[in-house]
C-alpha cells in the first residue's frame, strides 16, 4: 500500500502539475500571429541590443512605457539568433518603417525567427513568475487552492491570448501579483527581508515593463495600513515599522529599476521624465509630451462620468469564462467561513482592490480603452476565483471518506484547469478573441489576427518573393509571413483622405490586402471598402470564428472606375 504524500510532497507535485498544465499553452503555435503592437517591440528590442552592445546607454529608451523587460528579452533572443547584428554599424531602426525587416533579410535572417525565440524566452519568464506565485500563495492558503488560483489565471483565454504575445501586460500582471503575494507572506507568515525584497523587486520589474503598474502602490499602502491597525504594539512603533517597511520595499524597487535599465546609469533624469512625464500627459491631457509640449496641471482632465469604469467591467464580463464567474461567487462563503479568516479575507480584499484599481485607473484616464490594459485585473479576479474553487473542494473533506475525498479532489484539480483550457481552444491561436456565453461580441478583435493566414496564402503564389502586396496594418503582422515586398497602407492616409497616395501605391502592387473586421472601430476604412464592394470580388476572404477578417484582391482585377472613385474623394495635402 502506497504511503500518502507528505504536505511538502503534495506541494511540489502540484507545482509539477502546474508546469504541465500551463507551459504547452504558451509554447504551441507560438508563431502564428503578431498583434499590431508587437512588431514595434521587436524593432525596439533590436535597437536596445544595439545600444547596450555599443555602450550607448542613453539610447535605451524608445517608448515611454518603458518596456525595458520586453526589450531585454528581444535583445537576448537577438544575441542567440543573430549576434553579428551588433557589428554592422547600421544604427537604430524606426519601428514604424520596413527598414529593419529589409536589413534582416539582406543578411539571410527572418524576423519571424527572432519573434519565435523571443516568445520562448518570454514563456520561460512567465513560467518562472507563475511558479514563484504558486509557491508564495501556498504559504498563505492550502497548496490545492494555490494551484487552482495560479493555473486558472494562467490559462484563462483572455490572459493566455495576450501573454502568448510579446506585449507588456502579460509579464506586468504577474510581476504585480508576485509583488502583492510576497509582501503578504512577509506581513503574515515570515518576517524575512527576502520576501520584502522580492516584493519590491517585482514592483521594480513591473515599472520597467509599464508605468501603469503604479496602481499597485495603493494596494501596498492598504496592506501596510491594515498591518499597522491590526498590531497590538504602541502606535509609535506601528507607524515607524510601516514606514521602514515601505522604505525598504521602495529601495528594492528603485535598485531593480536602476540596475536593469542601462539608461538610468547615464541619464536618469531623461529616462524618468520621458516615462512619467509622458504617462501623466497621456492620462490627463490625452497625448504624449511631444504633442502637448508640457504638463499643464490646470488642463488636467479625467473621465468622471463612470462610463469608463463600466465599459471595462462590461468587457471583462464579455471575455471571462463561467468557471471564473462561479469561482468568484464561491469567494462569498469563503470570506464568511474561511478557517484562517485574517489571512484569507485580507487576501481577497487586496486582490479585489488590485483588480478594481486597474479598472478605475484606466476608466478615468483619457483615451486608454484597450481591454488588455487591465490584464492585471483579469489575473487578480481569476486568482480570487481559484481560491473560491479551492474552498469548495476542501468542503468535500468533511463530507466524504478520506479515500473518496482524495480521488474526488484530485479529479477536480485536473478537470477544472482542463475545462478552463477547453473554453479557449475554439479560439486558438487567437485566445484573446474568446467570447463568453453572455457576450454579443469579443472584447478584443481586429488586433492582427488573420494576417498570418493572408501572408501564407500569398506566399504560396508562384514567384511569391517577387510579388508586392499593399496591406492595411501590414507592418510585421503580415510582412513577417510574406517573402515578397510589403507596402503598408497607412491608416493616416484614410484619416486625411489622402487617396492620391493610395492610388499611386495601389497601382504599383500585385495584391491589395484589407482588414474589414476593423470597419466599425475605424470608420475611415469604410470609404476604401465601399468603393470596392459590388465592383470587384476579392480573390480570397479569410474568416475567423464566422467573422470576415481579411479580403485579398488581385490588383489586376481592379477596374479603372475604382481608381477614379478614390481620386474623387482625395483631399490635396499641404
PDB file of C-alpha atoms in Angstrom, residues 194-462:
ATOM      1  CA  UNK A 194      13.954  38.127   1.462  1.00  0.00           C
ATOM      2  CA  UNK A 195      10.189  38.337   0.907  1.00  0.00           C
ATOM      3  CA  UNK A 196      10.156  42.105   1.277  1.00  0.00           C
ATOM      4  CA  UNK A 197      12.997  42.385  -1.242  1.00  0.00           C
ATOM      5  CA  UNK A 198      11.203  40.092  -3.704  1.00  0.00           C
ATOM      6  CA  UNK A 199       8.057  42.203  -3.418  1.00  0.00           C
ATOM      7  CA  UNK A 200       9.948  45.424  -4.066  1.00  0.00           C
ATOM      8  CA  UNK A 201      11.989  43.934  -6.912  1.00  0.00           C
ATOM      9  CA  UNK A 202       8.831  42.590  -8.561  1.00  0.00           C
ATOM     10  CA  UNK A 203       7.316  46.069  -8.431  1.00  0.00           C
ATOM     11  CA  UNK A 204      10.521  47.471  -9.938  1.00  0.00           C
ATOM     12  CA  UNK A 205      10.223  44.971 -12.784  1.00  0.00           C
ATOM     13  CA  UNK A 206       6.568  45.903 -13.221  1.00  0.00           C
ATOM     14  CA  UNK A 207       7.576  49.558 -13.532  1.00  0.00           C
ATOM     15  CA  UNK A 208      10.276  48.620 -16.053  1.00  0.00           C
ATOM     16  CA  UNK A 209       7.506  46.949 -18.040  1.00  0.00           C
ATOM     17  CA  UNK A 210       4.894  49.685 -17.890  1.00  0.00           C
ATOM     18  CA  UNK A 211       4.435  52.708 -15.671  1.00  0.00           C
ATOM     19  CA  UNK A 212       0.719  51.938 -15.224  1.00  0.00           C
ATOM     20  CA  UNK A 213       1.743  49.341 -12.632  1.00  0.00           C
ATOM     21  CA  UNK A 214       1.905  52.315 -10.258  1.00  0.00           C
ATOM     22  CA  UNK A 215      -1.640  51.239  -9.341  1.00  0.00           C
ATOM     23  CA  UNK A 216      -0.157  48.546  -7.109  1.00  0.00           C
ATOM     24  CA  UNK A 217       1.253  51.200  -4.759  1.00  0.00           C
ATOM     25  CA  UNK A 218      -2.268  51.850  -3.477  1.00  0.00           C
ATOM     26  CA  UNK A 219      -2.669  48.173  -2.598  1.00  0.00           C
ATOM     27  CA  UNK A 220       0.732  48.116  -0.897  1.00  0.00           C
ATOM     28  CA  UNK A 221      -0.329  51.125   1.152  1.00  0.00           C
ATOM     29  CA  UNK A 222      -3.567  49.382   2.127  1.00  0.00           C
ATOM     30  CA  UNK A 223      -1.637  46.280   3.193  1.00  0.00           C
ATOM     31  CA  UNK A 224       0.711  48.310   5.382  1.00  0.00           C
ATOM     32  CA  UNK A 225      -2.217  50.239   6.861  1.00  0.00           C
ATOM     33  CA  UNK A 226      -4.050  47.041   7.777  1.00  0.00           C
ATOM     34  CA  UNK A 227      -0.874  45.554   9.250  1.00  0.00           C
ATOM     35  CA  UNK A 228      -0.444  48.691  11.335  1.00  0.00           C
ATOM     36  CA  UNK A 229      -4.066  48.735  12.541  1.00  0.00           C
ATOM     37  CA  UNK A 230      -4.108  45.043  13.444  1.00  0.00           C
ATOM     38  CA  UNK A 231      -0.925  45.253  15.509  1.00  0.00           C
ATOM     39  CA  UNK A 232      -1.097  45.490  19.307  1.00  0.00           C
ATOM     40  CA  UNK A 233       2.177  47.323  19.796  1.00  0.00           C
ATOM     41  CA  UNK A 234       2.304  51.031  20.743  1.00  0.00           C
ATOM     42  CA  UNK A 235       1.243  53.385  17.949  1.00  0.00           C
ATOM     43  CA  UNK A 236       4.639  54.970  17.538  1.00  0.00           C
ATOM     44  CA  UNK A 237       6.198  51.563  16.940  1.00  0.00           C
ATOM     45  CA  UNK A 238       3.465  50.592  14.473  1.00  0.00           C
ATOM     46  CA  UNK A 239       3.900  53.758  12.415  1.00  0.00           C
ATOM     47  CA  UNK A 240       7.673  53.550  12.370  1.00  0.00           C
ATOM     48  CA  UNK A 241       7.564  49.892  11.361  1.00  0.00           C
ATOM     49  CA  UNK A 242       5.196  50.652   8.458  1.00  0.00           C
ATOM     50  CA  UNK A 243       7.460  53.489   7.327  1.00  0.00           C
ATOM     51  CA  UNK A 244      10.562  51.289   7.500  1.00  0.00           C
ATOM     52  CA  UNK A 245       8.844  48.502   5.570  1.00  0.00           C
ATOM     53  CA  UNK A 246       7.732  50.882   2.839  1.00  0.00           C
ATOM     54  CA  UNK A 247      11.177  52.456   2.569  1.00  0.00           C
ATOM     55  CA  UNK A 248      12.852  49.041   2.293  1.00  0.00           C
ATOM     56  CA  UNK A 249      10.257  47.944  -0.277  1.00  0.00           C
ATOM     57  CA  UNK A 250      10.732  51.116  -2.315  1.00  0.00           C
ATOM     58  CA  UNK A 251      14.533  50.856  -2.165  1.00  0.00           C
ATOM     59  CA  UNK A 252      14.367  47.290  -3.524  1.00  0.00           C
ATOM     60  CA  UNK A 253      12.131  48.524  -6.344  1.00  0.00           C
ATOM     61  CA  UNK A 254      14.359  51.512  -7.114  1.00  0.00           C
ATOM     62  CA  UNK A 255      17.530  49.408  -7.146  1.00  0.00           C
ATOM     63  CA  UNK A 256      15.924  46.929  -9.535  1.00  0.00           C
ATOM     64  CA  UNK A 257      14.771  49.772 -11.765  1.00  0.00           C
ATOM     65  CA  UNK A 258      18.237  51.336 -11.780  1.00  0.00           C
ATOM     66  CA  UNK A 259      20.308  48.177 -12.195  1.00  0.00           C
ATOM     67  CA  UNK A 260      18.279  46.667 -15.038  1.00  0.00           C
ATOM     68  CA  UNK A 261      17.879  49.802 -17.137  1.00  0.00           C
ATOM     69  CA  UNK A 262      21.197  50.982 -18.592  1.00  0.00           C
ATOM     70  CA  UNK A 263      19.676  54.347 -19.443  1.00  0.00           C
ATOM     71  CA  UNK A 264      19.344  55.048 -15.724  1.00  0.00           C
ATOM     72  CA  UNK A 265      23.110  54.672 -15.327  1.00  0.00           C
ATOM     73  CA  UNK A 266      23.908  57.668 -17.526  1.00  0.00           C
ATOM     74  CA  UNK A 267      20.769  59.816 -17.868  1.00  0.00           C
ATOM     75  CA  UNK A 268      18.302  59.082 -15.051  1.00  0.00           C
ATOM     76  CA  UNK A 269      16.594  62.456 -15.354  1.00  0.00           C
ATOM     77  CA  UNK A 270      15.887  61.977 -19.049  1.00  0.00           C
ATOM     78  CA  UNK A 271      14.594  58.448 -18.531  1.00  0.00           C
ATOM     79  CA  UNK A 272      12.260  59.390 -15.673  1.00  0.00           C
ATOM     80  CA  UNK A 273      10.956  62.474 -17.473  1.00  0.00           C
ATOM     81  CA  UNK A 274      10.202  60.500 -20.627  1.00  0.00           C
ATOM     82  CA  UNK A 275       8.448  57.732 -18.701  1.00  0.00           C
ATOM     83  CA  UNK A 276       6.431  59.587 -16.087  1.00  0.00           C
ATOM     84  CA  UNK A 277       6.047  62.887 -17.927  1.00  0.00           C
ATOM     85  CA  UNK A 278       4.502  61.109 -20.896  1.00  0.00           C
ATOM     86  CA  UNK A 279       2.430  58.843 -18.655  1.00  0.00           C
ATOM     87  CA  UNK A 280       0.858  61.826 -16.880  1.00  0.00           C
ATOM     88  CA  UNK A 281       0.448  63.712 -20.151  1.00  0.00           C
ATOM     89  CA  UNK A 282      -1.358  60.770 -21.731  1.00  0.00           C
ATOM     90  CA  UNK A 283      -3.546  60.096 -18.697  1.00  0.00           C
ATOM     91  CA  UNK A 284      -4.624  63.691 -18.028  1.00  0.00           C
ATOM     92  CA  UNK A 285      -4.111  65.506 -21.350  1.00  0.00           C
ATOM     93  CA  UNK A 286      -4.835  62.718 -23.847  1.00  0.00           C
ATOM     94  CA  UNK A 287      -1.498  62.767 -25.712  1.00  0.00           C
ATOM     95  CA  UNK A 288       2.237  62.412 -25.169  1.00  0.00           C
ATOM     96  CA  UNK A 289       4.567  65.327 -24.381  1.00  0.00           C
ATOM     97  CA  UNK A 290       5.745  65.803 -27.949  1.00  0.00           C
ATOM     98  CA  UNK A 291       2.146  66.738 -28.752  1.00  0.00           C
ATOM     99  CA  UNK A 292       1.130  68.614 -25.583  1.00  0.00           C
ATOM    100  CA  UNK A 293       4.675  70.078 -25.248  1.00  0.00           C
ATOM    101  CA  UNK A 294       4.433  70.313 -21.450  1.00  0.00           C
ATOM    102  CA  UNK A 295       2.483  69.135 -18.447  1.00  0.00           C
ATOM    103  CA  UNK A 296      -0.216  71.688 -17.706  1.00  0.00           C
ATOM    104  CA  UNK A 297      -1.926  70.727 -14.421  1.00  0.00           C
ATOM    105  CA  UNK A 298      -4.566  73.406 -14.939  1.00  0.00           C
ATOM    106  CA  UNK A 299      -5.686  71.488 -18.039  1.00  0.00           C
ATOM    107  CA  UNK A 300      -5.735  68.013 -16.461  1.00  0.00           C
ATOM    108  CA  UNK A 301      -8.987  66.171 -17.080  1.00  0.00           C
ATOM    109  CA  UNK A 302     -10.386  62.780 -16.163  1.00  0.00           C
ATOM    110  CA  UNK A 303     -13.297  60.734 -17.401  1.00  0.00           C
ATOM    111  CA  UNK A 304     -15.578  61.371 -14.430  1.00  0.00           C
ATOM    112  CA  UNK A 305     -18.902  60.044 -15.725  1.00  0.00           C
ATOM    113  CA  UNK A 306     -18.189  56.486 -14.617  1.00  0.00           C
ATOM    114  CA  UNK A 307     -18.677  55.259 -18.171  1.00  0.00           C
ATOM    115  CA  UNK A 308     -15.038  54.243 -18.482  1.00  0.00           C
ATOM    116  CA  UNK A 309     -15.199  52.019 -15.404  1.00  0.00           C
ATOM    117  CA  UNK A 310     -18.454  50.418 -16.561  1.00  0.00           C
ATOM    118  CA  UNK A 311     -17.053  49.945 -20.069  1.00  0.00           C
ATOM    119  CA  UNK A 312     -14.070  47.972 -18.801  1.00  0.00           C
ATOM    120  CA  UNK A 313     -16.164  45.874 -16.420  1.00  0.00           C
ATOM    121  CA  UNK A 314     -18.669  45.082 -19.171  1.00  0.00           C
ATOM    122  CA  UNK A 315     -15.862  43.979 -21.487  1.00  0.00           C
ATOM    123  CA  UNK A 316     -14.340  41.968 -18.637  1.00  0.00           C
ATOM    124  CA  UNK A 317     -17.615  40.043 -18.263  1.00  0.00           C
ATOM    125  CA  UNK A 318     -17.688  39.508 -22.042  1.00  0.00           C
ATOM    126  CA  UNK A 319     -14.212  37.954 -22.059  1.00  0.00           C
ATOM    127  CA  UNK A 320     -14.249  35.911 -18.831  1.00  0.00           C
ATOM    128  CA  UNK A 321     -15.286  32.275 -18.517  1.00  0.00           C
ATOM    129  CA  UNK A 322     -18.244  30.962 -16.487  1.00  0.00           C
ATOM    130  CA  UNK A 323     -15.666  28.992 -14.500  1.00  0.00           C
ATOM    131  CA  UNK A 324     -14.266  32.281 -13.232  1.00  0.00           C
ATOM    132  CA  UNK A 325     -17.731  33.689 -12.522  1.00  0.00           C
ATOM    133  CA  UNK A 326     -18.699  30.692 -10.375  1.00  0.00           C
ATOM    134  CA  UNK A 327     -15.343  30.766  -8.625  1.00  0.00           C
ATOM    135  CA  UNK A 328     -15.901  34.404  -7.719  1.00  0.00           C
ATOM    136  CA  UNK A 329     -19.331  33.545  -6.323  1.00  0.00           C
ATOM    137  CA  UNK A 330     -17.679  30.891  -4.161  1.00  0.00           C
ATOM    138  CA  UNK A 331     -15.474  33.551  -2.581  1.00  0.00           C
ATOM    139  CA  UNK A 332     -18.571  34.771  -0.707  1.00  0.00           C
ATOM    140  CA  UNK A 333     -18.866  31.662   1.528  1.00  0.00           C
ATOM    141  CA  UNK A 334     -15.065  31.514   1.605  1.00  0.00           C
ATOM    142  CA  UNK A 335     -14.995  35.041   3.021  1.00  0.00           C
ATOM    143  CA  UNK A 336     -17.616  34.101   5.617  1.00  0.00           C
ATOM    144  CA  UNK A 337     -16.339  30.671   6.665  1.00  0.00           C
ATOM    145  CA  UNK A 338     -12.603  30.534   5.944  1.00  0.00           C
ATOM    146  CA  UNK A 339     -10.554  28.750   8.594  1.00  0.00           C
ATOM    147  CA  UNK A 340      -7.824  31.393   8.590  1.00  0.00           C
ATOM    148  CA  UNK A 341     -10.094  34.392   8.199  1.00  0.00           C
ATOM    149  CA  UNK A 342      -7.475  37.047   8.829  1.00  0.00           C
ATOM    150  CA  UNK A 343      -5.124  35.929   6.072  1.00  0.00           C
ATOM    151  CA  UNK A 344      -7.696  34.663   3.577  1.00  0.00           C
ATOM    152  CA  UNK A 345     -10.074  37.592   3.844  1.00  0.00           C
ATOM    153  CA  UNK A 346      -7.308  40.143   3.618  1.00  0.00           C
ATOM    154  CA  UNK A 347      -6.004  38.360   0.500  1.00  0.00           C
ATOM    155  CA  UNK A 348      -9.435  38.507  -1.105  1.00  0.00           C
ATOM    156  CA  UNK A 349      -9.743  42.200  -0.299  1.00  0.00           C
ATOM    157  CA  UNK A 350      -6.271  43.026  -1.629  1.00  0.00           C
ATOM    158  CA  UNK A 351      -6.872  41.111  -4.855  1.00  0.00           C
ATOM    159  CA  UNK A 352     -10.248  42.782  -5.346  1.00  0.00           C
ATOM    160  CA  UNK A 353      -8.757  46.222  -4.733  1.00  0.00           C
ATOM    161  CA  UNK A 354      -5.912  45.438  -7.126  1.00  0.00           C
ATOM    162  CA  UNK A 355      -8.282  44.330  -9.871  1.00  0.00           C
ATOM    163  CA  UNK A 356     -10.706  47.198  -9.416  1.00  0.00           C
ATOM    164  CA  UNK A 357      -7.822  49.650  -9.069  1.00  0.00           C
ATOM    165  CA  UNK A 358      -6.574  48.970 -12.589  1.00  0.00           C
ATOM    166  CA  UNK A 359     -10.119  49.209 -13.948  1.00  0.00           C
ATOM    167  CA  UNK A 360     -10.669  52.506 -12.157  1.00  0.00           C
ATOM    168  CA  UNK A 361      -7.334  53.954 -13.282  1.00  0.00           C
ATOM    169  CA  UNK A 362      -7.882  53.229 -16.963  1.00  0.00           C
ATOM    170  CA  UNK A 363     -11.566  54.046 -16.691  1.00  0.00           C
ATOM    171  CA  UNK A 364     -10.615  57.567 -15.604  1.00  0.00           C
ATOM    172  CA  UNK A 365      -7.631  58.070 -17.937  1.00  0.00           C
ATOM    173  CA  UNK A 366      -8.138  59.789 -21.270  1.00  0.00           C
ATOM    174  CA  UNK A 367      -8.006  57.770 -24.476  1.00  0.00           C
ATOM    175  CA  UNK A 368      -6.947  54.444 -22.931  1.00  0.00           C
ATOM    176  CA  UNK A 369      -9.729  51.992 -23.722  1.00  0.00           C
ATOM    177  CA  UNK A 370      -7.996  48.817 -24.905  1.00  0.00           C
ATOM    178  CA  UNK A 371      -9.070  45.888 -22.766  1.00  0.00           C
ATOM    179  CA  UNK A 372      -5.572  44.435 -22.410  1.00  0.00           C
ATOM    180  CA  UNK A 373      -4.598  47.487 -20.335  1.00  0.00           C
ATOM    181  CA  UNK A 374      -6.424  45.861 -17.403  1.00  0.00           C
ATOM    182  CA  UNK A 375      -4.856  42.415 -17.811  1.00  0.00           C
ATOM    183  CA  UNK A 376      -3.710  42.665 -14.179  1.00  0.00           C
ATOM    184  CA  UNK A 377      -7.390  42.826 -13.217  1.00  0.00           C
ATOM    185  CA  UNK A 378      -8.049  39.566 -15.051  1.00  0.00           C
ATOM    186  CA  UNK A 379      -5.244  37.881 -13.131  1.00  0.00           C
ATOM    187  CA  UNK A 380      -6.447  39.270  -9.787  1.00  0.00           C
ATOM    188  CA  UNK A 381     -10.048  38.159 -10.333  1.00  0.00           C
ATOM    189  CA  UNK A 382      -9.015  34.729 -11.660  1.00  0.00           C
ATOM    190  CA  UNK A 383      -6.808  34.145  -8.618  1.00  0.00           C
ATOM    191  CA  UNK A 384      -9.772  35.030  -6.418  1.00  0.00           C
ATOM    192  CA  UNK A 385     -11.917  32.568  -8.375  1.00  0.00           C
ATOM    193  CA  UNK A 386      -9.286  29.873  -7.846  1.00  0.00           C
ATOM    194  CA  UNK A 387      -9.417  30.485  -4.108  1.00  0.00           C
ATOM    195  CA  UNK A 388     -13.188  30.064  -4.266  1.00  0.00           C
ATOM    196  CA  UNK A 389     -12.934  26.753  -6.105  1.00  0.00           C
ATOM    197  CA  UNK A 390     -10.216  25.604  -3.716  1.00  0.00           C
ATOM    198  CA  UNK A 391     -12.508  26.272  -0.765  1.00  0.00           C
ATOM    199  CA  UNK A 392     -15.328  24.310  -2.432  1.00  0.00           C
ATOM    200  CA  UNK A 393     -13.039  21.316  -2.931  1.00  0.00           C
ATOM    201  CA  UNK A 394     -11.884  21.491   0.693  1.00  0.00           C
ATOM    202  CA  UNK A 395     -15.512  21.252   1.839  1.00  0.00           C
ATOM    203  CA  UNK A 396     -15.672  17.729   0.445  1.00  0.00           C
ATOM    204  CA  UNK A 397     -13.162  16.692   3.098  1.00  0.00           C
ATOM    205  CA  UNK A 398     -15.780  16.846   5.853  1.00  0.00           C
ATOM    206  CA  UNK A 399     -18.488  15.139   3.791  1.00  0.00           C
ATOM    207  CA  UNK A 400     -16.710  12.131   2.298  1.00  0.00           C
ATOM    208  CA  UNK A 401     -14.430   9.347   3.439  1.00  0.00           C
ATOM    209  CA  UNK A 402     -10.735  10.074   3.099  1.00  0.00           C
ATOM    210  CA  UNK A 403     -10.319   7.754   0.102  1.00  0.00           C
ATOM    211  CA  UNK A 404     -13.317   9.258  -1.716  1.00  0.00           C
ATOM    212  CA  UNK A 405     -12.173  12.785  -0.949  1.00  0.00           C
ATOM    213  CA  UNK A 406      -8.661  12.071  -2.209  1.00  0.00           C
ATOM    214  CA  UNK A 407      -9.959  10.784  -5.538  1.00  0.00           C
ATOM    215  CA  UNK A 408     -12.608  13.463  -5.977  1.00  0.00           C
ATOM    216  CA  UNK A 409     -10.308  16.336  -5.106  1.00  0.00           C
ATOM    217  CA  UNK A 410      -7.531  15.039  -7.377  1.00  0.00           C
ATOM    218  CA  UNK A 411     -10.023  14.752 -10.218  1.00  0.00           C
ATOM    219  CA  UNK A 412     -11.252  18.290  -9.632  1.00  0.00           C
ATOM    220  CA  UNK A 413      -7.697  19.635  -9.575  1.00  0.00           C
ATOM    221  CA  UNK A 414      -7.158  18.210 -13.057  1.00  0.00           C
ATOM    222  CA  UNK A 415     -10.582  18.810 -14.595  1.00  0.00           C
ATOM    223  CA  UNK A 416     -11.037  22.450 -13.580  1.00  0.00           C
ATOM    224  CA  UNK A 417      -7.876  23.716 -15.354  1.00  0.00           C
ATOM    225  CA  UNK A 418      -8.642  21.469 -18.336  1.00  0.00           C
ATOM    226  CA  UNK A 419     -12.134  22.961 -18.502  1.00  0.00           C
ATOM    227  CA  UNK A 420     -10.630  26.454 -18.448  1.00  0.00           C
ATOM    228  CA  UNK A 421      -8.278  25.478 -21.282  1.00  0.00           C
ATOM    229  CA  UNK A 422     -11.113  23.864 -23.245  1.00  0.00           C
ATOM    230  CA  UNK A 423     -13.142  27.066 -23.243  1.00  0.00           C
ATOM    231  CA  UNK A 424     -10.359  28.867 -25.075  1.00  0.00           C
ATOM    232  CA  UNK A 425      -9.383  26.145 -27.557  1.00  0.00           C
ATOM    233  CA  UNK A 426     -12.029  27.001 -30.198  1.00  0.00           C
ATOM    234  CA  UNK A 427     -10.397  30.426 -30.451  1.00  0.00           C
ATOM    235  CA  UNK A 428      -6.782  29.202 -30.754  1.00  0.00           C
ATOM    236  CA  UNK A 429      -4.338  30.689 -31.551  1.00  0.00           C
ATOM    237  CA  UNK A 430      -6.320  33.910 -31.072  1.00  0.00           C
ATOM    238  CA  UNK A 431      -7.357  33.130 -27.499  1.00  0.00           C
ATOM    239  CA  UNK A 432      -7.983  36.786 -26.643  1.00  0.00           C
ATOM    240  CA  UNK A 433     -10.971  36.787 -29.026  1.00  0.00           C
ATOM    241  CA  UNK A 434     -12.765  34.456 -26.585  1.00  0.00           C
ATOM    242  CA  UNK A 435     -16.401  35.448 -26.155  1.00  0.00           C
ATOM    243  CA  UNK A 436     -18.345  34.476 -23.033  1.00  0.00           C
ATOM    244  CA  UNK A 437     -21.842  32.972 -23.346  1.00  0.00           C
ATOM    245  CA  UNK A 438     -23.429  36.335 -22.476  1.00  0.00           C
ATOM    246  CA  UNK A 439     -21.357  38.397 -24.922  1.00  0.00           C
ATOM    247  CA  UNK A 440     -22.587  39.692 -28.259  1.00  0.00           C
ATOM    248  CA  UNK A 441     -19.034  40.251 -29.488  1.00  0.00           C
ATOM    249  CA  UNK A 442     -15.469  39.646 -28.341  1.00  0.00           C
ATOM    250  CA  UNK A 443     -13.887  42.234 -26.047  1.00  0.00           C
ATOM    251  CA  UNK A 444     -10.840  42.354 -28.327  1.00  0.00           C
ATOM    252  CA  UNK A 445     -10.739  41.718 -32.056  1.00  0.00           C
ATOM    253  CA  UNK A 446      -9.007  43.193 -35.083  1.00  0.00           C
ATOM    254  CA  UNK A 447      -5.687  43.070 -33.226  1.00  0.00           C
ATOM    255  CA  UNK A 448      -3.721  41.409 -36.013  1.00  0.00           C
ATOM    256  CA  UNK A 449      -5.430  38.032 -36.169  1.00  0.00           C
ATOM    257  CA  UNK A 450      -5.747  36.610 -39.690  1.00  0.00           C
ATOM    258  CA  UNK A 451      -2.747  38.340 -41.244  1.00  0.00           C
ATOM    259  CA  UNK A 452      -0.583  35.226 -40.864  1.00  0.00           C
ATOM    260  CA  UNK A 453      -3.088  33.279 -42.963  1.00  0.00           C
ATOM    261  CA  UNK A 454      -3.077  36.054 -45.562  1.00  0.00           C
ATOM    262  CA  UNK A 455       0.718  36.019 -45.685  1.00  0.00           C
ATOM    263  CA  UNK A 456       0.746  32.239 -46.005  1.00  0.00           C
ATOM    264  CA  UNK A 457      -1.823  32.385 -48.814  1.00  0.00           C
ATOM    265  CA  UNK A 458       0.180  34.817 -50.919  1.00  0.00           C
ATOM    266  CA  UNK A 459       3.441  33.046 -50.061  1.00  0.00           C
ATOM    267  CA  UNK A 460       2.083  30.017 -51.939  1.00  0.00           C
ATOM    268  CA  UNK A 461       1.817  32.009 -55.166  1.00  0.00           C
ATOM    269  CA  UNK A 462       4.366  31.233 -57.903  1.00  0.00           C
TER     270      UNK A 462
END
